[in-house]
Coordinates of N, CA and C in Angstrom, one line a residue:
A1 N -31.1 -66.6 -50.4 CA -32.0 -66.1 -51.4 C -31.3 -65.9 -52.8
G2 N -30.1 -66.3 -52.8 CA -29.3 -66.2 -54.1 C -28.9 -64.8 -54.5
L3 N -28.9 -63.9 -53.5 CA -28.5 -62.5 -53.8 C -27.1 -62.3 -53.5
K4 N -26.5 -61.4 -54.3 CA -25.1 -61.0 -54.1 C -25.1 -59.6 -53.7
S5 N -24.1 -59.2 -52.9 CA -24.0 -57.8 -52.4 C -22.6 -57.3 -52.3
V6 N -22.4 -56.0 -52.5 CA -21.1 -55.4 -52.3 C -21.4 -54.1 -51.6
I7 N -20.4 -53.5 -51.0 CA -20.5 -52.2 -50.3 C -19.8 -51.2 -51.1
V8 N -20.4 -50.0 -51.2 CA -19.7 -48.9 -51.9 C -19.7 -47.7 -50.9
S9 N -18.5 -47.2 -50.7 CA -18.4 -46.0 -49.8 C -18.0 -44.8 -50.6
S10 N -18.8 -43.7 -50.3 CA -18.5 -42.4 -50.9 C -18.0 -41.5 -49.9
P11 N -16.9 -40.8 -50.2 CA -16.3 -39.9 -49.2 C -17.1 -38.6 -49.0
E12 N -16.8 -37.9 -47.9 CA -17.4 -36.6 -47.7 C -16.8 -35.6 -48.8
D13 N -17.6 -34.7 -49.3 CA -17.2 -33.6 -50.2 C -17.8 -32.3 -49.6
A14 N -17.1 -31.7 -48.7 CA -17.6 -30.5 -48.1 C -17.9 -29.4 -49.1
D15 N -17.1 -29.3 -50.2 CA -17.3 -28.2 -51.2 C -18.6 -28.4 -51.9
A16 N -19.1 -29.7 -52.1 CA -20.3 -30.0 -52.7 C -21.5 -30.2 -51.7
G17 N -21.2 -30.1 -50.4 CA -22.2 -30.3 -49.4 C -22.6 -31.7 -49.3
A18 N -21.7 -32.7 -49.6 CA -22.1 -34.1 -49.5 C -21.4 -34.7 -48.3
F19 N -22.2 -35.5 -47.6 CA -21.7 -36.3 -46.5 C -21.1 -37.6 -46.9
A20 N -20.3 -38.2 -46.2 CA -19.8 -39.5 -46.4 C -20.9 -40.5 -46.3
A21 N -20.9 -41.6 -47.1 CA -22.0 -42.5 -47.1 C -21.6 -43.9 -47.4
D22 N -22.2 -44.9 -46.9 CA -22.0 -46.3 -47.3 C -23.3 -46.8 -47.9
W23 N -23.1 -47.4 -49.1 CA -24.3 -48.0 -49.9 C -24.0 -49.4 -50.1
V24 N -25.1 -50.2 -50.0 CA -25.0 -51.6 -50.3 C -25.8 -51.9 -51.5
L25 N -25.1 -52.5 -52.5 CA -25.8 -52.9 -53.7 C -26.1 -54.4 -53.6
V26 N -27.4 -54.7 -53.8 CA -27.9 -56.1 -53.7 C -28.5 -56.5 -55.0
T27 N -28.1 -57.6 -55.6 CA -28.6 -58.0 -56.9 C -28.5 -59.5 -57.1
T28 N -29.3 -60.0 -58.0 CA -29.1 -61.4 -58.5 C -28.2 -61.5 -59.7
D29 N -27.9 -60.4 -60.2 CA -27.1 -60.3 -61.5 C -25.6 -60.1 -61.2
E30 N -24.9 -61.2 -61.2 CA -23.4 -61.1 -60.9 C -22.7 -60.4 -62.0
K31 N -23.2 -60.3 -63.2 CA -22.6 -59.6 -64.3 C -22.6 -58.1 -64.0
F32 N -23.7 -57.6 -63.3 CA -23.7 -56.2 -62.9 C -22.5 -55.9 -62.0
L33 N -22.3 -56.7 -61.0 CA -21.2 -56.5 -60.1 C -19.9 -56.6 -60.7
A34 N -19.8 -57.2 -61.9 CA -18.5 -57.4 -62.6 C -18.2 -56.2 -63.5
I35 N -19.2 -55.3 -63.7 CA -18.9 -54.1 -64.6 C -17.8 -53.4 -64.0
R36 N -16.8 -52.9 -64.8 CA -15.6 -52.3 -64.3 C -15.8 -51.2 -63.3
V37 N -16.7 -50.3 -63.6 CA -16.9 -49.2 -62.6 C -17.5 -49.6 -61.3
V38 N -18.4 -50.6 -61.4 CA -19.0 -51.1 -60.1 C -17.9 -51.9 -59.3
A39 N -17.2 -52.8 -60.0 CA -16.2 -53.6 -59.3 C -15.1 -52.7 -58.7
A40 N -14.7 -51.6 -59.4 CA -13.6 -50.8 -59.0 C -14.1 -49.9 -57.8
S41 N -15.4 -49.7 -57.7 CA -15.9 -48.8 -56.6 C -16.4 -49.5 -55.4
S42 N -16.4 -50.8 -55.4 CA -17.1 -51.6 -54.4 C -16.1 -52.6 -53.7
A43 N -16.6 -53.1 -52.6 CA -15.8 -54.1 -51.8 C -16.7 -55.2 -51.4
H44 N -16.2 -56.4 -51.3 CA -16.9 -57.6 -50.8 C -17.4 -57.4 -49.4
I45 N -18.5 -57.9 -49.1 CA -19.1 -57.9 -47.7 C -19.0 -59.3 -47.2
D46 N -18.3 -59.5 -46.1 CA -18.1 -60.8 -45.4 C -19.4 -61.1 -44.7
P47 N -20.0 -62.3 -44.8 CA -21.2 -62.7 -44.0 C -20.9 -62.6 -42.5
R48 N -21.9 -62.3 -41.8 CA -21.8 -62.3 -40.3 C -22.8 -63.3 -39.8
P49 N -22.3 -64.5 -39.4 CA -23.2 -65.5 -38.8 C -24.0 -64.9 -37.6
G50 N -25.3 -65.2 -37.7 CA -26.2 -64.7 -36.6 C -26.7 -63.3 -36.7
L51 N -26.3 -62.6 -37.7 CA -26.7 -61.2 -37.9 C -28.2 -61.2 -38.2
R52 N -29.0 -60.4 -37.4 CA -30.4 -60.4 -37.5 C -30.8 -59.7 -38.9
L53 N -31.7 -60.4 -39.6 CA -32.3 -59.9 -40.8 C -32.9 -58.5 -40.6
W54 N -32.7 -57.6 -41.5 CA -33.3 -56.2 -41.4 C -34.7 -56.3 -41.9
T55 N -35.6 -55.8 -41.1 CA -37.0 -55.6 -41.6 C -37.4 -54.2 -41.0
D56 N -38.5 -53.6 -41.6 CA -39.0 -52.4 -41.1 C -39.8 -52.6 -39.8
D57 N -39.9 -53.8 -39.3 CA -40.6 -54.0 -38.1 C -40.0 -53.3 -36.9
Y58 N -38.6 -53.1 -37.0 CA -37.9 -52.4 -35.9 C -37.1 -51.2 -36.4
S59 N -37.1 -50.9 -37.6 CA -36.3 -49.8 -38.1 C -37.0 -49.2 -39.4
S60 N -38.0 -48.5 -39.2 CA -38.8 -47.9 -40.4 C -38.2 -46.6 -40.8
L61 N -38.0 -46.5 -42.1 CA -37.6 -45.2 -42.7 C -38.7 -44.3 -43.0
V62 N -40.0 -44.8 -43.0 CA -41.1 -44.0 -43.4 C -41.3 -42.7 -42.6
P63 N -41.1 -42.7 -41.3 CA -41.3 -41.5 -40.6 C -40.3 -40.3 -41.0
I64 N -39.2 -40.7 -41.5 CA -38.2 -39.6 -41.9 C -38.3 -39.2 -43.3
L65 N -39.1 -39.9 -44.1 CA -39.3 -39.6 -45.5 C -40.4 -38.5 -45.7
N66 N -40.2 -37.6 -46.6 CA -41.2 -36.6 -47.0 C -41.7 -37.1 -48.3
L67 N -42.9 -37.7 -48.3 CA -43.4 -38.3 -49.5 C -44.3 -37.4 -50.3
G68 N -44.0 -36.1 -50.3 CA -44.7 -35.1 -51.1 C -45.8 -34.4 -50.4
G69 N -46.2 -34.8 -49.2 CA -47.2 -34.1 -48.4 C -46.7 -32.8 -47.9
S70 N -47.6 -31.9 -47.6 CA -47.1 -30.6 -47.0 C -46.9 -30.9 -45.5
S71 N -46.2 -29.9 -44.9 CA -45.9 -30.1 -43.4 C -47.2 -30.0 -42.6
K72 N -48.2 -29.4 -43.1 CA -49.5 -29.4 -42.3 C -50.2 -30.7 -42.3
D73 N -49.8 -31.6 -43.2 CA -50.5 -32.9 -43.3 C -49.9 -33.9 -42.3
K74 N -48.8 -33.5 -41.6 CA -48.2 -34.4 -40.6 C -48.7 -34.2 -39.3

């Protein structure tokens, strides 16, 4: 699809109440990935042949998201 991606890992910060996390940035704009702060904070992702494409057909985030409804609406 012509998309480029990198991974950004953020460490746990117990004092701030933040968990460690891995983020994937996906873009068609290679200039964005070359921005100094982005390039310094990210790492290349090696392709994995045969890796199944992610879709929400088998892994939906919707059930865990609170989209502004009250708890009695659920």
